[in-house]
PDB file of C-alpha atoms in Angstrom:
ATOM      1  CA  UNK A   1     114.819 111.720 148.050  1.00 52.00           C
ATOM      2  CA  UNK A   2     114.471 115.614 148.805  1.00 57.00           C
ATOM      3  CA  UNK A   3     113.802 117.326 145.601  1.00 63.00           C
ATOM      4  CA  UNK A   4     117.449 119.070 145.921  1.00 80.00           C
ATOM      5  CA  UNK A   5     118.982 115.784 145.664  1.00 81.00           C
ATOM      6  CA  UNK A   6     116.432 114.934 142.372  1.00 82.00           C
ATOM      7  CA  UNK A   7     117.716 118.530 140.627  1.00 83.00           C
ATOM      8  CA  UNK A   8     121.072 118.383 142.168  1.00 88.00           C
ATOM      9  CA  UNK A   9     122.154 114.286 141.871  1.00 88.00           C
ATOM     10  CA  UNK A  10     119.868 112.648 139.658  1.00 93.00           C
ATOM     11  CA  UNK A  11     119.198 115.093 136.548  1.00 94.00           C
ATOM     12  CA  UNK A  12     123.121 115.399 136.024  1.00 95.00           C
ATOM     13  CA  UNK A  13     123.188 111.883 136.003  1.00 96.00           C
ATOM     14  CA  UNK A  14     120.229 111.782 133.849  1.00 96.00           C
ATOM     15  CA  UNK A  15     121.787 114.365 131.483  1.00 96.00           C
ATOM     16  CA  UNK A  16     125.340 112.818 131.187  1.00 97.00           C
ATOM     17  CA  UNK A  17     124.051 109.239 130.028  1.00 97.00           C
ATOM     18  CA  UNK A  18     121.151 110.810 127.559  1.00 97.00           C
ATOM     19  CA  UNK A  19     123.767 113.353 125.930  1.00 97.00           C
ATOM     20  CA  UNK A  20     126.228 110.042 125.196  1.00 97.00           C
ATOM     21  CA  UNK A  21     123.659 107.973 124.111  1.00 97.00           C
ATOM     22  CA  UNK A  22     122.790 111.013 121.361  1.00 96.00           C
ATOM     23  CA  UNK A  23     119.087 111.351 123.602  1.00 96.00           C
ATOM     24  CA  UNK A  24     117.219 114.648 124.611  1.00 92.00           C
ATOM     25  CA  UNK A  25     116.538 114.398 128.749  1.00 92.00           C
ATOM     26  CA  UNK A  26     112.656 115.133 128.260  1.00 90.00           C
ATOM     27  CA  UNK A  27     111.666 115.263 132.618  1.00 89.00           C
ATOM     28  CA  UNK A  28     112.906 113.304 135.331  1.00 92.00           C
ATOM     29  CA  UNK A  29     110.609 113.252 138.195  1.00 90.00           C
ATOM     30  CA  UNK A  30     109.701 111.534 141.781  1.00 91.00           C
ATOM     31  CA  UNK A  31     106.081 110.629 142.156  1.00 90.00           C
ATOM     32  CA  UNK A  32     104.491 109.115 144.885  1.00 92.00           C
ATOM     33  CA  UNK A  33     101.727 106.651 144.123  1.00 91.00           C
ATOM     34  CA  UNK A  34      99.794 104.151 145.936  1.00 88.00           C
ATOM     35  CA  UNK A  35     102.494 101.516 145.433  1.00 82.00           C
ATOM     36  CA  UNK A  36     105.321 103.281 146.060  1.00 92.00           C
ATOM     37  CA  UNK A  37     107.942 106.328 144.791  1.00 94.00           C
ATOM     38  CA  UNK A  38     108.137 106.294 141.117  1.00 94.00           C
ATOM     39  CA  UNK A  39     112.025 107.446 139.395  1.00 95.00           C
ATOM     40  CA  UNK A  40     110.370 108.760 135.827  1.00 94.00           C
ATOM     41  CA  UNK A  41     112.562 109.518 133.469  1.00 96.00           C
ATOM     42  CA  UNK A  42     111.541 110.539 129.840  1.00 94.00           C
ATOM     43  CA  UNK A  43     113.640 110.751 126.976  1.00 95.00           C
ATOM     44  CA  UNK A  44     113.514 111.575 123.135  1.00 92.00           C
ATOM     45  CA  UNK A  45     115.137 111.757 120.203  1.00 90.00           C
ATOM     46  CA  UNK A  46     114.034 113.949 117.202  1.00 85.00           C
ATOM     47  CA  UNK A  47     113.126 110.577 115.248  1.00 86.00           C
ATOM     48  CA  UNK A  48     111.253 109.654 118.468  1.00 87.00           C
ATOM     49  CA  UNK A  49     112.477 106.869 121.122  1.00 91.00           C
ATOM     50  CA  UNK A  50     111.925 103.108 120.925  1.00 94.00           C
ATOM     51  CA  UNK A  51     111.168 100.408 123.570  1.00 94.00           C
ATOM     52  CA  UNK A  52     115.617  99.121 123.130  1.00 96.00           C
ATOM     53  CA  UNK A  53     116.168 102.741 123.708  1.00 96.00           C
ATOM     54  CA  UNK A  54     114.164 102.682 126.071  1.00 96.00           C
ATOM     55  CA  UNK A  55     115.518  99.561 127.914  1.00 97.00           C
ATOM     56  CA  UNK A  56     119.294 100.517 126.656  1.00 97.00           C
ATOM     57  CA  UNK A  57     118.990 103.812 129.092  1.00 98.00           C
ATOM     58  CA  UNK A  58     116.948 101.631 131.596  1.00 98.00           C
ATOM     59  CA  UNK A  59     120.204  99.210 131.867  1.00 97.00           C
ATOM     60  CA  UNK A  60     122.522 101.950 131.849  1.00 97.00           C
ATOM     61  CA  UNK A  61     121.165 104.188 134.274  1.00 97.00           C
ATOM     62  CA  UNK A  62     119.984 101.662 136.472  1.00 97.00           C
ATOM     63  CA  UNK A  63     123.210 101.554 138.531  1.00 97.00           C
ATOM     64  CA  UNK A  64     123.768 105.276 138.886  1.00 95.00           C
ATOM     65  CA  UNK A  65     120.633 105.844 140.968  1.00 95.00           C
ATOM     66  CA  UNK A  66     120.102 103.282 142.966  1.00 92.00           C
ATOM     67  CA  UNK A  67     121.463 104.635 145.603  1.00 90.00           C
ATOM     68  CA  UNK A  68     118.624 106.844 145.674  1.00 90.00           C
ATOM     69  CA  UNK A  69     115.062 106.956 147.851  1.00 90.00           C
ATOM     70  CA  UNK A  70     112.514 105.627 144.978  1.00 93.00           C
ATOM     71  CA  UNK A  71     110.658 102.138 144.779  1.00 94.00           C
ATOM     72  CA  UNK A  72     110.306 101.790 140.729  1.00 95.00           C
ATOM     73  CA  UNK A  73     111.979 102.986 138.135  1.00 96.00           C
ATOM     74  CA  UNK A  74     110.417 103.752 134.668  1.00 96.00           C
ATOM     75  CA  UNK A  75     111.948 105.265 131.464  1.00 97.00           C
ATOM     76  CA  UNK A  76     109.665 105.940 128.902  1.00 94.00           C
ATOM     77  CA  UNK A  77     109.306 108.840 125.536  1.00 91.00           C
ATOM     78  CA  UNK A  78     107.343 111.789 127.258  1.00 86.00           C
ATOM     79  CA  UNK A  79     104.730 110.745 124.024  1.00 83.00           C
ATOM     80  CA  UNK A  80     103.572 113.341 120.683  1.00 79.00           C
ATOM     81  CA  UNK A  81     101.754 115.757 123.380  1.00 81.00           C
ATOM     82  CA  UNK A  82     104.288 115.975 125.860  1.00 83.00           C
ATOM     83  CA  UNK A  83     103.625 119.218 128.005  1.00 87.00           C
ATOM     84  CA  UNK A  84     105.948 122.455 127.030  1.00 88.00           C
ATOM     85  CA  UNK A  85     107.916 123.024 129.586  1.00 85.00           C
ATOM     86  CA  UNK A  86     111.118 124.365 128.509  1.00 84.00           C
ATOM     87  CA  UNK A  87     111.792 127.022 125.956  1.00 87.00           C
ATOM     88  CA  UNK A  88     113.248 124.457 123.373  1.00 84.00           C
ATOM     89  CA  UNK A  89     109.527 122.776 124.495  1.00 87.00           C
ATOM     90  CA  UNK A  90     108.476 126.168 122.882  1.00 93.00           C
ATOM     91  CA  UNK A  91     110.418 126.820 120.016  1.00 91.00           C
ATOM     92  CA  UNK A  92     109.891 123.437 118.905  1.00 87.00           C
ATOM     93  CA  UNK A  93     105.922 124.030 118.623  1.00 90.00           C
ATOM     94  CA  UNK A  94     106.233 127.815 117.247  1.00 94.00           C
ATOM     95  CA  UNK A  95     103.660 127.725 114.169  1.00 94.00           C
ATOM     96  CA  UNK A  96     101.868 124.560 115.630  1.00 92.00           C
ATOM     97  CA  UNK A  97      98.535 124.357 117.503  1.00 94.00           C
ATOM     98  CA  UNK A  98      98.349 124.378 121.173  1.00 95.00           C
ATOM     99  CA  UNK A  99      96.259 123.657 124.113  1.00 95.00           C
ATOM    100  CA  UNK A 100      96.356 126.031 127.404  1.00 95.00           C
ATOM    101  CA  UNK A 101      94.744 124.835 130.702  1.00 95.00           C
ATOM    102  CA  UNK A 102      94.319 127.477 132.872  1.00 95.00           C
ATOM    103  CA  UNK A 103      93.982 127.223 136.431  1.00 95.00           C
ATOM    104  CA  UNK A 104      91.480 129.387 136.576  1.00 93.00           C
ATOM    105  CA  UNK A 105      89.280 130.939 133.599  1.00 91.00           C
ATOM    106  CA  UNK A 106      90.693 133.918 131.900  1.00 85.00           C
ATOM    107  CA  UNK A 107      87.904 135.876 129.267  1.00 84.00           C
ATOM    108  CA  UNK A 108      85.118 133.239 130.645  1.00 89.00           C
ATOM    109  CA  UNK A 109      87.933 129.999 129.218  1.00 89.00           C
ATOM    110  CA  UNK A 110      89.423 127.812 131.206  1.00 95.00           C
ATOM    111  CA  UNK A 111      91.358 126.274 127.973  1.00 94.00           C
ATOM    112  CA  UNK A 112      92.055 128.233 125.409  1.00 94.00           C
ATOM    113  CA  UNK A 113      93.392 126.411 121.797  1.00 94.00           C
ATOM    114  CA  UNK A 114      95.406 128.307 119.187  1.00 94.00           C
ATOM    115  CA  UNK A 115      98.473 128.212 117.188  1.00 96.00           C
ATOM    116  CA  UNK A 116     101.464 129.289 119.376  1.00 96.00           C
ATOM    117  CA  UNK A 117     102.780 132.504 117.473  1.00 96.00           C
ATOM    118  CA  UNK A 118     105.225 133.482 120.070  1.00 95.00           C
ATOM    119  CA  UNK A 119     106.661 132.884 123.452  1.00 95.00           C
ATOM    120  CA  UNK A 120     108.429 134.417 126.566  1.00 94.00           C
ATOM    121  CA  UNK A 121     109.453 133.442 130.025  1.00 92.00           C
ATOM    122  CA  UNK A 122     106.032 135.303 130.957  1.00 94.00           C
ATOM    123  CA  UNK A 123     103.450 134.536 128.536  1.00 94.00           C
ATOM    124  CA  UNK A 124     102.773 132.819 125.589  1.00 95.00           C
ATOM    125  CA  UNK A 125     100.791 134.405 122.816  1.00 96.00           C
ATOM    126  CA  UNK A 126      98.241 132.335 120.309  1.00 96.00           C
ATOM    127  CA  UNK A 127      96.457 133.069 117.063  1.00 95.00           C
ATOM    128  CA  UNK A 128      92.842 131.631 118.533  1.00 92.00           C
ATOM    129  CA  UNK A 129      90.968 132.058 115.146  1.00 89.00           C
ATOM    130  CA  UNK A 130      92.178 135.377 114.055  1.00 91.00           C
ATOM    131  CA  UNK A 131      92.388 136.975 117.534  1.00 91.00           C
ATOM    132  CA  UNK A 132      95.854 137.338 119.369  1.00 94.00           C
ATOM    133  CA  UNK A 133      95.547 135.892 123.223  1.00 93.00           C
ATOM    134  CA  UNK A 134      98.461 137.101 125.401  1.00 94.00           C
ATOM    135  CA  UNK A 135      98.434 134.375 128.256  1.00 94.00           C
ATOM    136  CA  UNK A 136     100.702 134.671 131.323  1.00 94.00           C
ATOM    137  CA  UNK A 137     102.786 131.248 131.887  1.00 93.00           C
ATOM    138  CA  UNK A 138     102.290 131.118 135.453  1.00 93.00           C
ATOM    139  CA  UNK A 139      98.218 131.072 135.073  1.00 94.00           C
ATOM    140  CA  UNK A 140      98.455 128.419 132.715  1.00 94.00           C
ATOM    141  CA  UNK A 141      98.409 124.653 134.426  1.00 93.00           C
ATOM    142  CA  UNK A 142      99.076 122.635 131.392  1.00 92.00           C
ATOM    143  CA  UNK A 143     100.586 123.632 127.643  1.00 94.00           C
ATOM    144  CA  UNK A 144     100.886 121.270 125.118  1.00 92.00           C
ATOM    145  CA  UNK A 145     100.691 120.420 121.143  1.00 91.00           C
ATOM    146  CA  UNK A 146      97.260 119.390 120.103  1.00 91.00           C
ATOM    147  CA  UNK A 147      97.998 116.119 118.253  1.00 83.00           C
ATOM    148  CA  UNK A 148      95.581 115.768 114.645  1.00 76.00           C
ATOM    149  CA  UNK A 149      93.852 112.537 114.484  1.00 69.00           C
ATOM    150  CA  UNK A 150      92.228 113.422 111.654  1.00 65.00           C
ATOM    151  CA  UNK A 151      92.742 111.002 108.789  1.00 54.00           C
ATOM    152  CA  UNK A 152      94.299 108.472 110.522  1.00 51.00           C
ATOM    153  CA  UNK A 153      92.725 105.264 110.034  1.00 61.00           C
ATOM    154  CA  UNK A 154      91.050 102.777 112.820  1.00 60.00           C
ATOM    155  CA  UNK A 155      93.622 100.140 113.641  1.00 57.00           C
ATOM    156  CA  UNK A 156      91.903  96.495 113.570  1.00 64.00           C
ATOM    157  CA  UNK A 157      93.186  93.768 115.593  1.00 61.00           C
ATOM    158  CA  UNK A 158      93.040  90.327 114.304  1.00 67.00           C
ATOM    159  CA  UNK A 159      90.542  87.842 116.328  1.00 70.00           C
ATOM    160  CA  UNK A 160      92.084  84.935 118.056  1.00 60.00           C
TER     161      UNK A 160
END
């Protein structure tokens, strides 16, 4: 599958069934692993997806791609510190801490952490303890929300 056909066939597709079904089209992507070509599609919903979502999209959409070039097909939630890609992505996590890879270091750091402040097609800006970084989007390999761990208890399985 050329990516045209991906952006051009499949996302539409993608989009149509996740706007009925009341779900936010997160990604949809081709990725070619040791096994085979991967169909990922991740979806949300602002009180977060479950596994019958998950499966009820699976079922649905299952029939309007498989006339496409892939080998598996996976839909899955794009999980709490999805990447920002798009600028809903962005407006979502204005006021909320970040994480910026960069691809290569800017002011001696490679990955700079602060709480997004503001956003445009060309940078992002962050409030990095008091001091405003301006950071261009097309140095930056990786944004997303740093997720707080803090407080949240140790989860104990029972023995069998």
């Amino acid at each position: 599958m050329a990516k045209s056909e991906l952006t051009m066939v499949v996302e539409p597709k993608c989009q149509r069934l996740a706007d009925s079904l009341g779900f936010e089209l997160v990604d949809v992507s081709l990725d070619k692993e040791g096994a085979g070509k991967y169909l990922r599609i991740y979806i949300d919903k602002p009180e977060g997806i479950s596994l019958d979502d998950c499966e009820r999209y699976h079922r649905a959409i299952a029939p309007q791609v498989e006339d496409f070039d892939y080998d598996f097909l996976e839909v899955s939630s794009p999980g709490v510190d999805r990447p920002l890609k798009k600028d809903r992505d962005f407006e979502r996590a204005l006021g909320s801490q970040v994480e910026v890879k960069l691809f290569k270091a800017l002011d001696g750091q490679k990955v700079v952490t602060g709480v997004l402040t503001d956003y445009s097609a060309e940078e992002v800006v962050l409030d990095a303890g008091g001091a405003e970084k301006r950071i261009p989007r097309r140095a930056a390999a990786l944004i997303r929300p740093v997720v707080d761990m803090e407080g949240v208890e140790d989860v104990e399985f029972p023995e069998e």
